[in-house]
Amino acid sequence: MIDIRALRENPEPARVSQRARGGDVELVDRILEADALRRTSLQEFESLRASQKEISKSVGKASKEERPAILAKAKELAEQVKVLEARANEADAEADRLARLLPNLVLDGVPVGGEEDFVVLRHEGPAIRDFAAEGFEPADHLAIGEGLDAIDTKRGAKVSGARFYYLKGIGARLELALMTMALDQALAAGFVPMMTPTLVTPQVMGGTGFLNEHSEEIYYLPADDLYLTGTSEVALAGYHSDEILDLSAGPKRYLGWSTCYRREAGSAGKDTRGIIRVHQFNKAEMFSYCRPEEAAEEHERFLAWEEEMLRKVELPYRVIDTAAGDLGTSAARKFDCEAWLPTQSRYMEVTSTSNCTTFQARRLGVRERREDGMFPVATLNGTLATTRWLVAILENHQLADGSLRVPEALRPYLGGLEVLEPVK
């Protein structure tokens, strides 16, 4: 949630942010109007309640003759107070509802526009392979995975429907190797590993900002009033909800390892082959609570840790600065790393790191006590490894005979295997 006091004092940054996102600029004025009504309604209620209390106190001091009139007046005021209290509560709820519709304010320097308006910051990693020069046409990740008997989408669809799959044999081992390597890197960087819940309450899901434009992507269990998470960011953001943190020694960093669920609503026909866009996958997610003035620097660290992992699996990739209209509700800035996908001649997102400033912490009540008062903290998140990485690894490291060269850093996690051979 945005800082309503700051919005009241200077609404122009919010208007600029909404324009950059391609959002509803008039929402800012509706929030301010609702906030003004809330404050006026509360003031009227409290003023009349104070009068009611004064009248009630005078009953005991009144003469026998005066008492009936005073009691009648007190009763009349009590009814009016109830009406004003209901009106104040209604105004408060409406002001809160509108404020929660406003996305986080984008930071200076974020590209303006939508999904296609990102800015490429740099290209990294090894050179893109020239398969023609090597004398063979690259196979896509599913063909390679099936040849290794590592991926089974046909039985996944038989058991659960479209966009489900089995990772089996070396496929399961490869994912565990990748996730464990991410865990080891996070431990070395001081992260606390967490196996997180994958079901959360509406308060936590809404508090992270996922029940606005992303609500159709989320699986909901109405019988339990719980949501399945699409990232452990949600559970990690809720971990310290309604708590006061001590960040004097630096950020609190957690590495969430969880299965994630996404409905992929509205993505019909997109990446339906293989395991690029699926309903269930595993992910290692970094999360940090830090002081707001340290958030930009922490964001750069998150991006550096993601790139460290990408270098370990030896993938060609690019780093992009995501445009404002593609940020999502809670992010003020987001950097993506996209790995090269040879069979589609395009880059595919494999990591994402977002600086959510104080937006989530305000909603979830996560604060820090300092010498000059209590303040909301900043939250950040970033992908360190996920199932989708297997797509890029399989395609970029394939050999002409259908085998797979294992990136050197992954070999210790696979018992020293250097090449994965197709199953005859």
Short mmCIF file of C-alpha atoms in Angstrom, two decimals:
data_model
loop_
_atom_site.label_atom_id
_atom_site.label_comp_id
_atom_site.label_asym_id
_atom_site.label_seq_id
_atom_site.Cartn_x
_atom_site.Cartn_y
_atom_site.Cartn_z
CA MET A 1 0.00 0.00 0.00
CA ILE A 2 1.13 3.53 -0.74
CA ASP A 3 1.88 6.10 1.97
CA ILE A 4 -1.42 7.99 2.12
CA ARG A 5 0.14 10.93 3.98
CA ALA A 6 2.80 11.35 1.30
CA LEU A 7 0.12 11.06 -1.39
CA ARG A 8 -1.93 13.74 0.34
CA GLU A 9 1.04 16.11 0.55
CA ASN A 10 2.21 15.56 -3.03
CA PRO A 11 0.04 13.45 -5.36
CA GLU A 12 2.02 14.24 -8.52
CA PRO A 13 4.54 11.34 -8.22
CA ALA A 14 1.61 8.92 -8.07
CA ARG A 15 0.09 10.48 -11.20
CA VAL A 16 3.45 10.24 -13.00
CA SER A 17 3.74 6.59 -11.94
CA GLN A 18 0.25 5.77 -13.20
CA ARG A 19 1.00 7.41 -16.56
CA ALA A 20 4.22 5.40 -16.86
CA ARG A 21 2.31 2.18 -16.12
CA GLY A 22 -0.49 3.08 -18.52
CA GLY A 23 -2.84 2.98 -15.53
CA ASP A 24 -5.81 5.01 -14.38
CA VAL A 25 -4.46 8.45 -13.41
CA GLU A 26 -7.84 9.56 -12.07
CA LEU A 27 -7.60 6.85 -9.41
CA VAL A 28 -5.21 9.13 -7.53
CA ASP A 29 -7.87 11.85 -7.22
CA ARG A 30 -10.53 9.33 -6.20
CA ILE A 31 -8.26 8.12 -3.41
CA LEU A 32 -7.67 11.68 -2.21
CA GLU A 33 -11.40 12.43 -2.25
CA ALA A 34 -12.16 9.25 -0.32
CA ASP A 35 -9.40 10.05 2.16
CA ALA A 36 -10.83 13.56 2.71
CA LEU A 37 -14.31 12.11 3.27
CA ARG A 38 -12.88 9.57 5.70
CA ARG A 39 -11.15 12.25 7.77
CA THR A 40 -14.22 14.53 7.75
CA SER A 41 -16.54 11.67 8.71
CA LEU A 42 -14.24 10.59 11.51
CA GLN A 43 -13.96 14.15 12.82
CA GLU A 44 -17.77 14.57 12.84
CA PHE A 45 -18.22 11.25 14.62
CA GLU A 46 -15.60 11.98 17.28
CA SER A 47 -16.95 15.50 17.87
CA LEU A 48 -20.52 14.29 18.39
CA ARG A 49 -19.35 11.39 20.56
CA ALA A 50 -17.49 13.87 22.78
CA SER A 51 -20.70 15.89 23.13
CA GLN A 52 -22.63 12.74 23.97
CA LYS A 53 -20.17 11.88 26.71
CA GLU A 54 -20.44 15.37 28.19
CA ILE A 55 -24.24 15.15 28.26
CA SER A 56 -24.09 11.68 29.82
CA LYS A 57 -21.75 12.94 32.55
CA SER A 58 -24.17 15.76 33.40
CA VAL A 59 -27.04 13.37 34.18
CA GLY A 60 -25.78 12.66 37.69
CA LYS A 61 -25.41 16.37 38.49
CA ALA A 62 -28.84 17.39 37.14
CA SER A 63 -31.84 18.06 39.30
CA LYS A 64 -34.80 15.70 39.33
CA GLU A 65 -36.70 18.10 37.10
CA GLU A 66 -33.86 18.51 34.56
CA ARG A 67 -32.94 14.83 34.33
CA PRO A 68 -35.69 13.61 31.90
CA ALA A 69 -34.77 16.26 29.30
CA ILE A 70 -31.05 15.46 29.63
CA LEU A 71 -31.68 11.71 29.31
CA ALA A 72 -33.78 12.31 26.21
CA LYS A 73 -31.02 14.45 24.71
CA ALA A 74 -28.41 11.80 25.56
CA LYS A 75 -30.53 9.12 23.87
CA GLU A 76 -30.97 11.30 20.78
CA LEU A 77 -27.22 11.93 20.59
CA ALA A 78 -26.51 8.22 21.03
CA GLU A 79 -28.60 7.44 17.96
CA GLN A 80 -26.86 10.17 15.97
CA VAL A 81 -23.45 8.88 17.10
CA LYS A 82 -24.34 5.40 15.82
CA VAL A 83 -25.26 6.84 12.44
CA LEU A 84 -22.05 8.88 12.21
CA GLU A 85 -19.94 5.95 13.36
CA ALA A 86 -21.41 3.73 10.64
CA ARG A 87 -20.81 6.50 8.10
CA ALA A 88 -17.20 6.93 9.27
CA ASN A 89 -16.57 3.17 9.08
CA GLU A 90 -18.04 3.05 5.59
CA ALA A 91 -15.89 5.98 4.46
CA ASP A 92 -12.81 4.35 6.01
CA ALA A 93 -13.48 1.04 4.21
CA GLU A 94 -13.99 2.78 0.86
CA ALA A 95 -10.83 4.87 1.25
CA ASP A 96 -8.86 1.73 2.12
CA ARG A 97 -10.34 -0.18 -0.83
CA LEU A 98 -9.37 2.54 -3.29
CA ALA A 99 -5.89 2.95 -1.81
CA ARG A 100 -5.28 -0.79 -2.29
CA LEU A 101 -6.07 -0.46 -6.00
CA LEU A 102 -3.13 1.88 -6.55
CA PRO A 103 0.02 -0.02 -7.59
CA ASN A 104 3.40 0.77 -6.09
CA LEU A 105 5.00 3.96 -7.37
CA VAL A 106 7.65 3.18 -9.96
CA LEU A 107 11.17 4.40 -9.25
CA ASP A 108 12.97 7.04 -11.28
CA GLY A 109 14.60 5.61 -14.37
CA VAL A 110 12.13 2.77 -14.95
CA PRO A 111 11.25 2.57 -18.67
CA VAL A 112 7.81 3.91 -19.57
CA GLY A 113 5.39 1.62 -21.41
CA GLY A 114 4.20 -1.97 -21.53
CA GLU A 115 5.51 -5.49 -21.99
CA GLU A 116 7.48 -4.73 -25.16
CA ASP A 117 9.05 -1.49 -23.89
CA PHE A 118 11.79 -3.01 -21.72
CA VAL A 119 15.37 -1.79 -22.02
CA VAL A 120 18.19 -4.27 -22.61
CA LEU A 121 20.97 -3.39 -20.16
CA ARG A 122 23.58 -5.88 -21.37
CA HIS A 123 24.28 -9.32 -22.86
CA GLU A 124 26.25 -11.80 -20.78
CA GLY A 125 27.46 -15.40 -20.67
CA PRO A 126 29.08 -17.53 -23.37
CA ALA A 127 28.59 -16.82 -27.06
CA ILE A 128 25.41 -18.14 -28.65
CA ARG A 129 26.24 -21.44 -30.31
CA ASP A 130 26.22 -21.72 -34.09
CA PHE A 131 24.66 -25.18 -34.49
CA ALA A 132 24.84 -25.00 -38.26
CA ALA A 133 28.61 -24.64 -38.02
CA GLU A 134 28.62 -27.67 -35.73
CA GLY A 135 26.77 -29.64 -38.39
CA PHE A 136 23.39 -30.36 -36.80
CA GLU A 137 19.96 -28.88 -36.21
CA PRO A 138 19.27 -28.35 -32.49
CA ALA A 139 16.37 -30.29 -30.97
CA ASP A 140 13.98 -28.57 -28.62
CA HIS A 141 14.09 -29.23 -24.87
CA LEU A 142 11.19 -31.70 -24.91
CA ALA A 143 12.76 -33.86 -27.60
CA ILE A 144 16.05 -33.91 -25.70
CA GLY A 145 14.29 -34.56 -22.40
CA GLU A 146 12.29 -37.44 -23.85
CA GLY A 147 15.46 -38.87 -25.38
CA LEU A 148 17.10 -38.81 -21.93
CA ASP A 149 13.86 -40.28 -20.46
CA ALA A 150 13.86 -37.21 -18.24
CA ILE A 151 10.51 -35.57 -19.08
CA ASP A 152 7.10 -37.20 -19.59
CA THR A 153 4.38 -34.74 -20.60
CA LYS A 154 2.02 -37.37 -22.06
CA ARG A 155 1.48 -39.12 -18.74
CA GLY A 156 1.42 -35.75 -16.98
CA ALA A 157 -1.54 -34.77 -19.18
CA LYS A 158 -3.17 -38.18 -18.65
CA VAL A 159 -3.03 -37.81 -14.88
CA SER A 160 -3.60 -34.06 -14.39
CA GLY A 161 -4.46 -32.44 -17.73
CA ALA A 162 -2.65 -30.08 -20.08
CA ARG A 163 0.54 -28.32 -18.92
CA PHE A 164 1.41 -30.95 -16.32
CA TYR A 165 4.40 -33.28 -16.58
CA TYR A 166 6.66 -35.74 -14.82
CA LEU A 167 10.37 -35.19 -14.31
CA LYS A 168 11.84 -38.65 -13.99
CA GLY A 169 15.22 -40.29 -13.66
CA ILE A 170 17.98 -37.90 -14.66
CA GLY A 171 15.38 -35.15 -15.14
CA ALA A 172 14.43 -35.26 -11.46
CA ARG A 173 18.10 -35.44 -10.50
CA LEU A 174 18.94 -32.49 -12.74
CA GLU A 175 16.29 -30.29 -11.15
CA LEU A 176 17.36 -31.28 -7.63
CA ALA A 177 20.99 -30.59 -8.56
CA LEU A 178 20.08 -27.12 -9.80
CA MET A 179 17.95 -26.30 -6.76
CA THR A 180 20.59 -27.62 -4.34
CA MET A 181 23.30 -25.57 -6.04
CA ALA A 182 21.07 -22.49 -5.59
CA LEU A 183 20.57 -23.39 -1.93
CA ASP A 184 24.31 -23.73 -1.37
CA GLN A 185 24.97 -20.36 -3.01
CA ALA A 186 22.28 -18.71 -0.89
CA LEU A 187 23.69 -20.23 2.30
CA ALA A 188 27.13 -18.89 1.42
CA ALA A 189 25.57 -15.42 1.01
CA GLY A 190 23.94 -15.60 4.45
CA PHE A 191 20.38 -16.52 3.52
CA VAL A 192 18.24 -18.60 5.89
CA PRO A 193 16.77 -21.56 3.97
CA MET A 194 13.00 -21.99 4.29
CA MET A 195 10.60 -24.72 3.17
CA THR A 196 7.50 -22.54 2.91
CA PRO A 197 3.74 -23.19 3.00
CA THR A 198 2.13 -23.21 -0.43
CA LEU A 199 -1.34 -22.36 0.88
CA VAL A 200 -1.91 -18.89 2.35
CA THR A 201 -4.79 -16.78 3.63
CA PRO A 202 -6.47 -14.03 1.59
CA GLN A 203 -4.89 -11.47 3.95
CA VAL A 204 -1.37 -12.61 3.08
CA MET A 205 -2.07 -13.09 -0.64
CA GLY A 206 -3.71 -9.67 -0.84
CA GLY A 207 -1.00 -8.11 1.30
CA THR A 208 1.65 -9.02 -1.24
CA GLY A 209 -0.34 -7.38 -4.04
CA PHE A 210 -1.28 -10.51 -5.99
CA LEU A 211 -5.06 -10.15 -5.81
CA ASN A 212 -5.30 -7.26 -8.25
CA GLU A 213 -4.41 -7.87 -11.88
CA HIS A 214 -2.88 -11.30 -11.09
CA SER A 215 -5.94 -12.77 -9.37
CA GLU A 216 -7.00 -14.83 -12.39
CA GLU A 217 -3.60 -16.56 -12.33
CA ILE A 218 -4.11 -17.91 -8.81
CA TYR A 219 -5.69 -21.19 -7.72
CA TYR A 220 -8.26 -20.61 -4.97
CA LEU A 221 -9.75 -23.21 -2.61
CA PRO A 222 -13.13 -21.76 -1.58
CA ALA A 223 -13.93 -24.54 0.93
CA ASP A 224 -10.87 -23.53 2.94
CA ASP A 225 -10.64 -19.85 1.91
CA LEU A 226 -6.99 -20.37 0.99
CA TYR A 227 -4.87 -19.60 -2.06
CA LEU A 228 -2.17 -21.74 -3.67
CA THR A 229 0.97 -19.65 -4.08
CA GLY A 230 2.66 -19.03 -7.41
CA THR A 231 5.92 -18.14 -5.64
CA SER A 232 7.30 -18.54 -2.12
CA GLU A 233 7.62 -14.74 -2.10
CA VAL A 234 4.05 -14.70 -0.78
CA ALA A 235 4.70 -16.93 2.22
CA LEU A 236 8.00 -15.21 2.95
CA ALA A 237 6.39 -11.76 2.82
CA GLY A 238 3.78 -12.97 5.30
CA TYR A 239 6.35 -14.58 7.60
CA HIS A 240 6.97 -11.36 9.56
CA SER A 241 3.51 -9.80 9.10
CA ASP A 242 2.41 -7.62 12.04
CA GLU A 243 5.92 -7.80 13.51
CA ILE A 244 8.58 -5.27 14.46
CA LEU A 245 12.00 -6.21 13.05
CA ASP A 246 15.50 -5.31 14.12
CA LEU A 247 17.50 -4.51 10.97
CA SER A 248 20.38 -2.79 12.73
CA ALA A 249 22.72 -5.62 11.70
CA GLY A 250 21.58 -5.52 8.08
CA PRO A 251 18.83 -7.10 5.94
CA LYS A 252 16.99 -10.28 6.93
CA ARG A 253 17.38 -12.65 3.97
CA TYR A 254 15.49 -15.89 3.35
CA LEU A 255 15.73 -18.49 0.58
CA GLY A 256 12.33 -20.11 -0.02
CA TRP A 257 12.21 -23.54 -1.64
CA SER A 258 8.69 -24.50 -2.71
CA THR A 259 6.42 -25.93 -5.34
CA CYS A 260 4.54 -23.15 -7.14
CA TYR A 261 1.16 -23.16 -8.87
CA ARG A 262 -0.16 -20.90 -11.64
CA ARG A 263 -3.36 -21.19 -13.63
CA GLU A 264 -1.77 -19.57 -16.71
CA ALA A 265 -5.16 -18.04 -17.52
CA GLY A 266 -5.20 -16.11 -20.76
CA SER A 267 -2.04 -17.80 -22.11
CA ALA A 268 -3.73 -20.24 -24.49
CA GLY A 269 -1.41 -21.20 -27.31
CA LYS A 270 1.71 -19.77 -25.64
CA ASP A 271 4.61 -22.17 -25.07
CA THR A 272 2.30 -25.17 -24.84
CA ARG A 273 4.97 -27.68 -25.87
CA GLY A 274 7.19 -28.99 -23.11
CA ILE A 275 7.69 -27.38 -19.71
CA ILE A 276 8.13 -23.66 -20.45
CA ARG A 277 4.70 -22.50 -19.26
CA VAL A 278 3.19 -25.01 -16.85
CA HIS A 279 0.75 -25.10 -13.94
CA GLN A 280 3.18 -26.54 -11.38
CA PHE A 281 6.92 -26.11 -10.92
CA ASN A 282 9.61 -25.78 -8.27
CA LYS A 283 11.48 -22.60 -7.44
CA ALA A 284 14.20 -21.29 -5.14
CA GLU A 285 13.27 -17.70 -4.29
CA MET A 286 15.36 -15.08 -2.51
CA PHE A 287 13.56 -12.67 -0.20
CA SER A 288 14.85 -9.74 1.83
CA TYR A 289 13.54 -7.37 4.48
CA CYS A 290 15.74 -4.28 4.58
CA ARG A 291 15.70 -0.58 5.35
CA PRO A 292 14.13 1.49 2.56
CA GLU A 293 17.29 3.54 2.01
CA GLU A 294 19.21 0.28 1.40
CA ALA A 295 16.69 -1.26 -1.01
CA ALA A 296 18.26 -0.10 -4.30
CA GLU A 297 21.64 -1.50 -3.29
CA GLU A 298 20.02 -4.74 -2.11
CA HIS A 299 18.29 -4.99 -5.47
CA GLU A 300 21.63 -4.84 -7.27
CA ARG A 301 22.93 -7.62 -4.99
CA PHE A 302 19.94 -9.81 -5.84
CA LEU A 303 20.58 -9.34 -9.55
CA ALA A 304 24.28 -10.18 -9.06
CA TRP A 305 23.38 -13.42 -7.23
CA GLU A 306 21.01 -14.40 -10.04
CA GLU A 307 23.72 -13.76 -12.61
CA GLU A 308 26.19 -15.80 -10.57
CA MET A 309 23.85 -18.78 -10.88
CA LEU A 310 23.44 -18.24 -14.62
CA ARG A 311 27.20 -18.18 -15.07
CA LYS A 312 27.43 -21.50 -13.22
CA VAL A 313 25.09 -23.17 -15.71
CA GLU A 314 26.93 -21.48 -18.60
CA LEU A 315 23.95 -19.92 -20.36
CA PRO A 316 23.98 -16.98 -22.78
CA TYR A 317 21.58 -14.41 -21.36
CA ARG A 318 20.60 -10.77 -21.36
CA VAL A 319 19.53 -8.47 -18.52
CA ILE A 320 16.51 -6.24 -19.04
CA ASP A 321 15.02 -3.33 -17.12
CA THR A 322 11.28 -4.09 -17.19
CA ALA A 323 8.94 -1.31 -18.31
CA ALA A 324 6.52 0.25 -15.82
CA GLY A 325 3.40 -1.28 -17.36
CA ASP A 326 4.80 -4.79 -16.99
CA LEU A 327 5.89 -4.53 -13.35
CA GLY A 328 2.94 -5.93 -11.47
CA THR A 329 1.20 -4.27 -8.55
CA SER A 330 3.87 -4.44 -5.85
CA ALA A 331 7.11 -3.86 -7.79
CA ALA A 332 8.66 -0.40 -8.08
CA ARG A 333 11.45 -1.76 -10.31
CA LYS A 334 12.18 -5.17 -11.80
CA PHE A 335 15.19 -6.65 -13.57
CA ASP A 336 14.80 -9.87 -15.57
CA CYS A 337 17.48 -12.22 -16.85
CA GLU A 338 16.48 -13.97 -20.06
CA ALA A 339 18.34 -17.01 -21.36
CA TRP A 340 18.80 -17.72 -25.07
CA LEU A 341 16.50 -20.41 -26.48
CA PRO A 342 18.16 -21.82 -29.62
CA THR A 343 15.17 -23.59 -31.18
CA GLN A 344 12.99 -20.48 -30.93
CA SER A 345 15.74 -17.93 -31.64
CA ARG A 346 14.58 -15.79 -28.74
CA TYR A 347 15.32 -14.97 -25.15
CA MET A 348 13.19 -16.55 -22.41
CA GLU A 349 12.78 -15.19 -18.89
CA VAL A 350 14.53 -17.35 -16.30
CA THR A 351 14.97 -14.95 -13.38
CA SER A 352 13.17 -11.91 -12.07
CA THR A 353 14.09 -9.65 -9.17
CA SER A 354 11.81 -6.92 -7.84
CA ASN A 355 12.27 -4.04 -5.45
CA CYS A 356 8.87 -3.62 -3.76
CA THR A 357 10.04 -0.72 -1.56
CA THR A 358 7.64 -0.38 1.43
CA PHE A 359 4.51 -1.37 -0.51
CA GLN A 360 4.09 -4.93 0.81
CA ALA A 361 5.34 -4.12 4.30
CA ARG A 362 2.71 -1.39 4.73
CA ARG A 363 -0.04 -3.83 3.80
CA LEU A 364 1.33 -6.58 6.01
CA GLY A 365 2.33 -4.43 8.98
CA VAL A 366 6.07 -5.20 8.90
CA ARG A 367 7.96 -2.36 10.62
CA GLU A 368 11.24 -1.42 12.23
CA ARG A 369 11.61 0.62 15.40
CA ARG A 370 14.32 3.28 15.17
CA GLU A 371 15.40 6.07 17.46
CA ASP A 372 13.09 8.54 15.72
CA GLY A 373 10.02 6.29 15.51
CA MET A 374 8.44 3.26 13.81
CA PHE A 375 8.78 2.85 10.05
CA PRO A 376 7.76 0.27 7.40
CA VAL A 377 10.61 -1.80 5.97
CA ALA A 378 11.32 -2.55 2.32
CA THR A 379 10.91 -5.99 0.74
CA LEU A 380 12.68 -7.51 -2.27
CA ASN A 381 12.45 -10.84 -4.07
CA GLY A 382 14.38 -12.67 -6.76
CA THR A 383 14.53 -16.05 -8.51
CA LEU A 384 17.64 -18.11 -7.90
CA ALA A 385 16.58 -21.27 -9.75
CA THR A 386 13.40 -22.78 -11.14
CA THR A 387 12.20 -25.72 -13.23
CA ARG A 388 12.13 -23.55 -16.36
CA TRP A 389 15.92 -23.33 -16.27
CA LEU A 390 16.01 -26.96 -17.46
CA VAL A 391 14.58 -25.78 -20.79
CA ALA A 392 17.56 -23.51 -21.45
CA ILE A 393 20.09 -25.99 -20.07
CA LEU A 394 18.81 -28.84 -22.28
CA GLU A 395 18.77 -26.75 -25.45
CA ASN A 396 22.04 -24.88 -24.99
CA HIS A 397 24.14 -27.84 -23.84
CA GLN A 398 22.83 -30.55 -26.21
CA LEU A 399 25.21 -32.57 -28.37
CA ALA A 400 24.64 -33.90 -31.87
CA ASP A 401 23.82 -37.46 -30.71
CA GLY A 402 21.06 -36.25 -28.33
CA SER A 403 23.24 -36.38 -25.22
CA LEU A 404 23.73 -33.47 -22.86
CA ARG A 405 26.95 -31.88 -21.64
CA VAL A 406 26.58 -31.12 -17.93
CA PRO A 407 27.78 -27.62 -16.95
CA GLU A 408 30.90 -27.99 -14.85
CA ALA A 409 29.45 -26.38 -11.71
CA LEU A 410 26.52 -28.85 -11.71
CA ARG A 411 28.67 -31.97 -11.98
CA PRO A 412 29.38 -32.38 -8.25
CA TYR A 413 25.61 -32.38 -7.64
CA LEU A 414 25.17 -35.21 -10.16
CA GLY A 415 27.80 -37.55 -8.82
CA GLY A 416 30.46 -36.22 -11.20
CA LEU A 417 28.55 -36.93 -14.41
CA GLU A 418 29.94 -34.93 -17.32
CA VAL A 419 27.60 -36.14 -20.08
CA LEU A 420 24.04 -37.45 -19.88
CA GLU A 421 23.44 -40.15 -22.46
CA PRO A 422 20.13 -40.82 -24.28
CA VAL A 423 18.23 -43.88 -23.10
CA LYS A 424 18.29 -46.59 -25.77
#
